N, CA, C and O of each residue as an XYZ file, in Angstrom:
428
protein
N      15.533     -5.439     30.988
C      16.263     -5.296     32.054
C      17.723     -4.887     31.799
O      18.307     -4.171     32.612
N      18.232     -5.268     30.841
C      19.660     -4.879     30.312
C      19.658     -3.435     30.128
O      20.568     -2.749     30.594
N      18.609     -2.892     29.421
C      18.592     -1.472     29.099
C      18.541     -0.655     30.433
O      19.106      0.436     30.503
N      17.882     -1.173     31.451
C      17.833     -0.424     32.808
C      19.226     -0.557     33.325
O      19.739      0.432     33.848
N      19.921     -1.723     33.231
C      21.189     -1.823     33.933
C      22.241     -0.923     33.168
O      23.102     -0.317     33.806
N      22.163     -0.850     31.869
C      23.035      0.042     31.123
C      22.820      1.454     31.648
O      23.791      2.123     32.001
N      21.524      1.948     31.714
C      21.359      3.246     31.974
C      21.756      3.582     33.443
O      22.198      4.701     33.704
N      21.603      2.612     34.423
C      22.081      2.732     35.781
C      23.684      2.912     35.709
O      24.244      3.757     36.408
N      24.303      2.172     34.931
C      25.838      2.156     34.859
C      26.307      3.399     34.238
O      27.513      3.643     34.283
N      25.397      4.324     33.587
C      25.847      5.544     33.102
C      25.878      5.661     31.628
O      26.305      6.678     31.083
N      25.434      4.641     30.976
C      25.374      4.792     29.508
C      24.069      5.630     29.260
O      23.033      5.461     29.903
N      24.247      6.626     28.175
C      23.142      7.439     27.827
C      21.970      6.519     27.426
O      22.206      5.409     26.949
N      20.654      6.983     27.621
C      19.591      6.280     27.276
C      19.418      6.048     25.845
O      18.860      5.020     25.462
N      19.870      6.954     24.996
C      19.824      6.628     23.517
C      20.738      5.546     23.091
O      20.386      4.803     22.175
N      21.895      5.391     23.683
C      22.760      4.219     23.433
C      22.212      3.113     23.920
O      22.119      2.156     23.151
N      21.782      2.998     25.135
C      21.092      1.853     25.761
C      20.057      1.278     24.926
O      20.077      0.072     24.676
N      19.117      2.077     24.456
C      18.032      1.823     23.545
C      18.644      1.234     22.106
O      18.163      0.241     21.561
N      19.600      1.871     21.653
C      20.174      1.477     20.410
C      20.804      0.009     20.625
O      20.692     -0.891     19.792
N      21.404     -0.097     21.714
C      21.989     -1.529     22.055
C      20.975     -2.704     22.069
O      21.152     -3.857     21.674
N      19.783     -2.094     22.660
C      18.622     -3.190     22.598
C      18.291     -3.552     21.273
O      18.233     -4.735     20.937
N      18.045     -2.521     20.418
C      17.682     -2.950     19.035
C      18.630     -3.772     18.365
O      18.269     -4.627     17.556
N      19.915     -3.547     18.675
C      21.021     -4.383     18.066
C      20.997     -5.814     18.567
O      21.129     -6.795     17.835
N      20.821     -5.844     19.846
C      20.741     -7.165     20.468
C      19.710     -8.079     19.946
O      19.982     -9.229     19.604
N      18.554     -7.583     19.885
C      17.389     -8.356     19.524
C      17.476     -8.880     17.917
O      17.218    -10.022     17.534
N      17.869     -7.841     17.153
C      17.859     -8.217     15.718
C      16.394     -8.056     15.115
O      16.179     -8.373     13.945
N      15.460     -7.590     15.887
C      14.055     -7.619     15.337
C      13.874     -6.288     14.687
O      14.237     -5.281     15.295
N      13.313     -6.199     13.439
C      13.117     -4.966     12.683
C      11.921     -4.144     13.413
O      11.927     -2.915     13.347
N      11.061     -4.722     13.996
C       9.972     -3.977     14.526
C      10.372     -3.480     15.865
O       9.780     -2.484     16.281
N      11.244     -4.000     16.565
C      11.865     -3.472     17.839
C      12.752     -2.338     17.584
O      12.774     -1.340     18.304
N      13.575     -2.523     16.420
C      14.487     -1.417     15.946
C      13.771     -0.225     15.656
O      14.218      0.869     16.001
N      12.546     -0.368     14.963
C      11.849      0.943     14.554
C      11.291      1.432     15.843
O      11.300      2.651     16.010
N      10.808      0.676     16.777
C      10.389      1.299     18.005
C      11.403      2.005     18.878
O      11.147      3.015     19.533
N      12.602      1.380     18.835
C      13.797      2.076     19.512
C      14.012      3.492     18.745
O      14.151      4.524     19.401
N      14.032      3.495     17.417
C      14.334      4.635     16.783
C      13.223      5.618     17.030
O      13.558      6.800     17.110
N      11.974      5.317     17.161
C      10.856      6.129     17.476
C      10.927      6.798     18.823
O      10.603      7.970     19.018
N      11.447      5.831     19.882
C      11.510      6.333     21.184
C      12.747      7.179     21.330
O      12.702      8.086     22.162
N      13.876      6.996     20.609
C      14.998      8.044     20.588
C      14.598      9.285     20.033
O      14.939     10.338     20.571
N      13.847      9.255     18.919
C      13.293     10.400     18.260
C      12.338     11.229     19.121
O      12.448     12.454     19.159
N      11.413     10.576     19.803
C      10.595     11.366     20.800
C      11.320     11.986     21.996
O      10.995     13.063     22.496
N      12.376     11.180     22.430
C      13.093     11.734     23.514
C      14.065     12.990     23.019
O      14.282     13.969     23.733
N      14.568     12.827     21.803
C      15.329     13.857     21.234
C      14.637     15.251     21.228
O      15.078     16.274     21.752
N      13.385     15.094     20.490
C      12.580     16.293     20.066
C      11.539     16.695     21.158
O      10.960     17.781     21.126
N      11.334     15.751     22.131
C      10.398     16.060     23.272
C       8.999     16.066     22.695
O       8.159     16.831     23.170
N       8.722     15.295     21.747
C       7.482     14.948     21.401
C       6.658     13.898     22.129
O       7.269     13.100     22.840
N       5.363     13.814     22.030
C       4.466     12.964     22.866
C       4.700     11.601     22.605
O       4.522     11.249     21.439
N       5.124     10.596     23.570
C       5.523      9.244     23.455
C       4.138      8.655     23.176
O       4.094      7.789     22.302
N       3.023      8.992     23.777
C       1.890      8.334     23.620
C       1.327      8.352     22.108
O       0.836      7.340     21.607
N       1.428      9.510     21.454
C       1.055      9.658     20.195
C       1.952      8.729     19.286
O       1.430      7.949     18.490
N       3.255      8.833     19.426
C       4.214      7.971     18.722
C       3.900      6.542     18.787
O       3.963      5.835     17.781
N       3.532      6.052     20.048
C       3.351      4.779     20.288
C       1.939      4.323     19.625
O       1.777      3.181     19.194
N       1.019      5.238     19.587
C      -0.265      5.023     18.843
C       0.000      4.716     17.290
O      -0.551      3.802     16.676
N       0.972      5.660     16.725
C       1.131      5.507     15.349
C       1.950      4.241     14.941
O       1.778      3.656     13.872
N       2.857      3.875     15.891
C       3.748      2.621     15.836
C       2.844      1.497     15.966
O       2.930      0.648     15.079
N       1.977      1.310     16.908
C       1.122      0.324     17.006
C       0.161      0.136     15.681
O      -0.059     -0.960     15.167
N      -0.330      1.287     15.254
C      -1.166      1.146     13.954
C      -0.183      0.481     12.796
O      -0.553     -0.434     12.060
N       0.940      1.003     12.763
C       1.761      0.478     11.730
C       2.016     -1.023     11.910
O       1.919     -1.702     10.887
N       2.314     -1.615     13.007
C       2.427     -2.987     13.267
C       1.216     -3.768     13.055
O       1.267     -4.920     12.625
N       0.165     -3.194     13.334
C      -1.324     -3.822     13.143
C      -1.432     -4.049     11.636
O      -1.768     -5.150     11.200
N      -1.123     -2.915     10.761
C      -1.289     -3.155      9.453
C      -0.346     -4.026      8.816
O      -0.691     -4.690      7.838
N       0.903     -4.085      9.321
C       1.904     -5.233      8.813
C       1.377     -6.621      9.104
O       1.442     -7.530      8.276
N       0.835     -6.757     10.351
C       0.394     -8.004     10.729
C      -0.599     -8.465      9.833
O      -0.549     -9.570      9.293
N      -1.607     -7.537      9.646
C      -2.897     -7.742      8.719
C      -2.386     -8.215      7.331
O      -2.895     -9.165      6.737
N      -1.403     -7.527      6.884
C      -0.877     -7.765      5.418
C      -0.263     -9.135      5.397
O      -0.538     -9.886      4.461
N       0.562     -9.525      6.375
C       1.101    -10.790      6.394
C       0.051    -11.891      6.594
O       0.283    -12.975      6.057
N      -1.007    -11.749      7.259
C      -2.176    -12.613      7.397
C      -2.767    -12.833      5.891
O      -3.036    -13.939      5.423
N      -2.908    -11.689      5.270
C      -3.582    -11.750      3.940
C      -2.663    -12.615      2.907
O      -3.120    -13.428      2.104
N      -1.471    -12.336      3.049
C      -0.474    -12.993      2.133
C      -0.640    -14.638      2.510
O      -0.720    -15.541      1.677
N      -0.669    -14.782      3.901
C      -0.694    -16.248      4.083
C      -1.883    -16.922      3.694
O      -1.872    -18.071      3.250
N      -3.078    -16.125      3.873
C      -4.358    -16.590      3.184
C      -4.328    -16.968      1.749
O      -4.874    -17.976      1.302
N      -3.594    -16.017      0.985
C      -3.465    -16.303     -0.403
C      -2.683    -17.469     -0.725
O      -3.012    -18.258     -1.611
N      -1.618    -17.590      0.011
C      -0.825    -18.831     -0.168
C      -1.549    -20.143      0.060
O      -1.323    -21.134     -0.634
N      -2.454    -20.120      1.084
C      -3.162    -21.178      1.467
C      -4.316    -21.747      0.454
O      -4.660    -22.929      0.461
N      -4.831    -20.825     -0.359
C      -5.608    -21.083     -1.499
C      -4.910    -21.879     -2.469
O      -5.414    -22.903     -2.928
N      -3.731    -21.443     -2.817
C      -3.022    -22.181     -3.834
C      -2.643    -23.615     -3.216
O      -2.739    -24.627     -3.911
N      -2.228    -23.658     -1.941
C      -1.937    -24.958     -1.492
C      -3.195    -25.857     -1.409
O      -2.982    -27.069     -1.427
N      -4.407    -25.454     -1.325
C      -5.610    -26.169     -1.318
C      -6.083    -26.672     -2.683
O      -6.983    -27.509     -2.757
N      -5.512    -26.193     -3.705
C      -5.786    -26.459     -5.132
C      -5.495    -28.030     -5.374
O      -6.366    -28.743     -5.872
N      -4.371    -28.483     -5.042
C      -3.881    -29.844     -5.368
C      -4.915    -30.874     -4.658
O      -5.494    -31.708     -5.354
N      -5.128    -30.803     -3.315
C      -5.984    -31.777     -2.846
C      -7.573    -31.742     -3.293
O      -8.381    -32.671     -3.291
N      -7.737    -30.486     -3.643
C      -9.190    -30.241     -4.267
C      -9.419    -30.973     -5.586
O     -10.416    -31.654     -5.828
N      -8.329    -30.748     -6.466
C      -8.384    -31.337     -7.835
C      -8.248    -32.985     -7.834
O      -8.974    -33.652     -8.571
N      -7.425    -33.506     -7.095
C      -7.080    -34.840     -7.079
C      -7.900    -35.685     -6.069
O      -7.929    -36.907     -6.218
N      -8.513    -35.141     -5.132
C      -9.137    -36.045     -4.204
C     -10.671    -35.650     -4.141
O     -11.499    -36.560     -4.192
N     -11.046    -34.460     -4.041
C     -12.422    -34.022     -3.843
C     -13.204    -34.055     -5.152
O     -14.289    -34.634     -5.187
N     -12.751    -33.521     -6.112
C     -13.415    -33.602     -7.483
C     -13.698    -35.071     -7.911
O     -14.843    -35.421     -8.194
N     -12.681    -35.894     -7.952
C     -12.971    -37.272     -8.415
C     -14.093    -37.951     -7.556
O     -14.893    -38.715     -8.098
N     -14.148    -37.690     -6.295
C     -15.146    -38.234     -5.294
C     -16.537    -37.681     -5.733
O     -17.530    -38.397     -5.863
N     -16.513    -36.525     -5.919
C     -17.753    -35.669     -6.326
C     -18.281    -36.275     -7.681
O     -19.488    -36.497     -7.769
N     -17.570    -36.515     -8.588
C     -17.941    -36.977     -9.908
C     -18.519    -38.389     -9.784
O     -19.495    -38.696    -10.468
N     -17.888    -39.362     -8.839
C     -18.444    -40.599     -8.660
C     -19.769    -40.572     -7.867
O     -20.589    -41.480     -8.005
N     -19.954    -39.641     -7.125
C     -21.165    -39.601     -6.456
C     -22.300    -39.127     -7.305
O     -23.412    -39.644     -7.199
N     -22.022    -38.050     -8.238
C     -22.921    -37.499     -9.143
C     -23.337    -38.309    -10.344
O     -24.496    -38.484    -10.719
N     -22.193    -38.797    -10.919
C     -22.226    -39.601    -12.173
C     -22.450    -41.156    -11.909
O     -23.022    -41.823    -12.771
N     -22.059    -41.666    -10.873
C     -22.271    -43.008    -10.491
C     -23.739    -43.569    -10.710
O     -23.903    -44.560    -11.422
N     -24.655    -43.022    -10.183
C     -26.143    -43.622    -10.273
C     -26.453    -43.455    -11.766
O     -27.083    -44.381    -12.278
N     -26.139    -42.505    -12.477
C     -26.418    -42.433    -13.952
C     -25.748    -43.441    -14.622
O     -26.380    -44.118    -15.433
N     -24.458    -43.677    -14.399
C     -23.707    -44.733    -15.185
C     -24.276    -46.084    -14.869
O     -24.318    -46.904    -15.786
N     -24.732    -46.426    -13.642
C     -25.386    -47.669    -13.176
C     -26.638    -47.899    -14.029
O     -26.837    -48.977    -14.589
N     -27.462    -46.876    -14.111
C     -28.789    -46.804    -14.792
C     -28.499    -47.105    -16.273
O     -29.169    -47.958    -16.856
N     -27.444    -46.376    -16.946
C     -27.201    -46.643    -18.344
C     -26.734    -48.096    -18.549
O     -27.168    -48.744    -19.502
N     -25.916    -48.583    -17.733
C     -25.480    -50.038    -17.987
C     -26.539    -50.973    -17.745
O     -26.578    -52.013    -18.403
N     -27.530    -50.680    -16.745
C     -28.686    -51.663    -16.543
C     -29.589    -51.498    -17.868
O     -30.121    -52.495    -18.355
N     -29.733    -50.387    -18.368
C     -30.594    -50.141    -19.461
C     -29.943    -50.875    -20.688
O     -30.615    -51.617    -21.405
N     -28.855    -50.681    -20.861
C     -28.090    -51.378    -22.128
C     -27.939    -52.770    -21.931
O     -28.087    -53.498    -22.913
N     -27.638    -53.321    -20.705
C     -27.566    -54.612    -20.356
C     -28.946    -55.397    -20.616
O     -28.933    -56.577    -20.967
N     -30.005    -54.756    -20.445
C     -31.300    -55.280    -20.496
C     -31.831    -55.609    -22.050
O     -32.790    -56.334    -22.312
N     -31.039    -54.952    -22.960
C     -31.449    -55.087    -24.272
C     -31.277    -56.486    -24.964
O     -31.631    -56.645    -26.132
């Protein structure tokens, strides 16, 4: 809404878009603003530029998700080693240990 108000007040569209990028501080929005300014300046297709930009954002989001998944694996290691493995050993080796104790106790 502020961009529209700035343009109505007589600010050039390029400056209004730049102000939008500076106000938000978001890197993705700044790159979108730069792309819009460039398409406006050179008269290229906005639709094609938006497709390329959306593909770039999609790949960045996928990369962030993969990084988060890799960090989650490391975070799961502690509970796995200290809680799940000991319980698994008790379940697996418990009956064998009881059987050995009964056998040795019966001698």
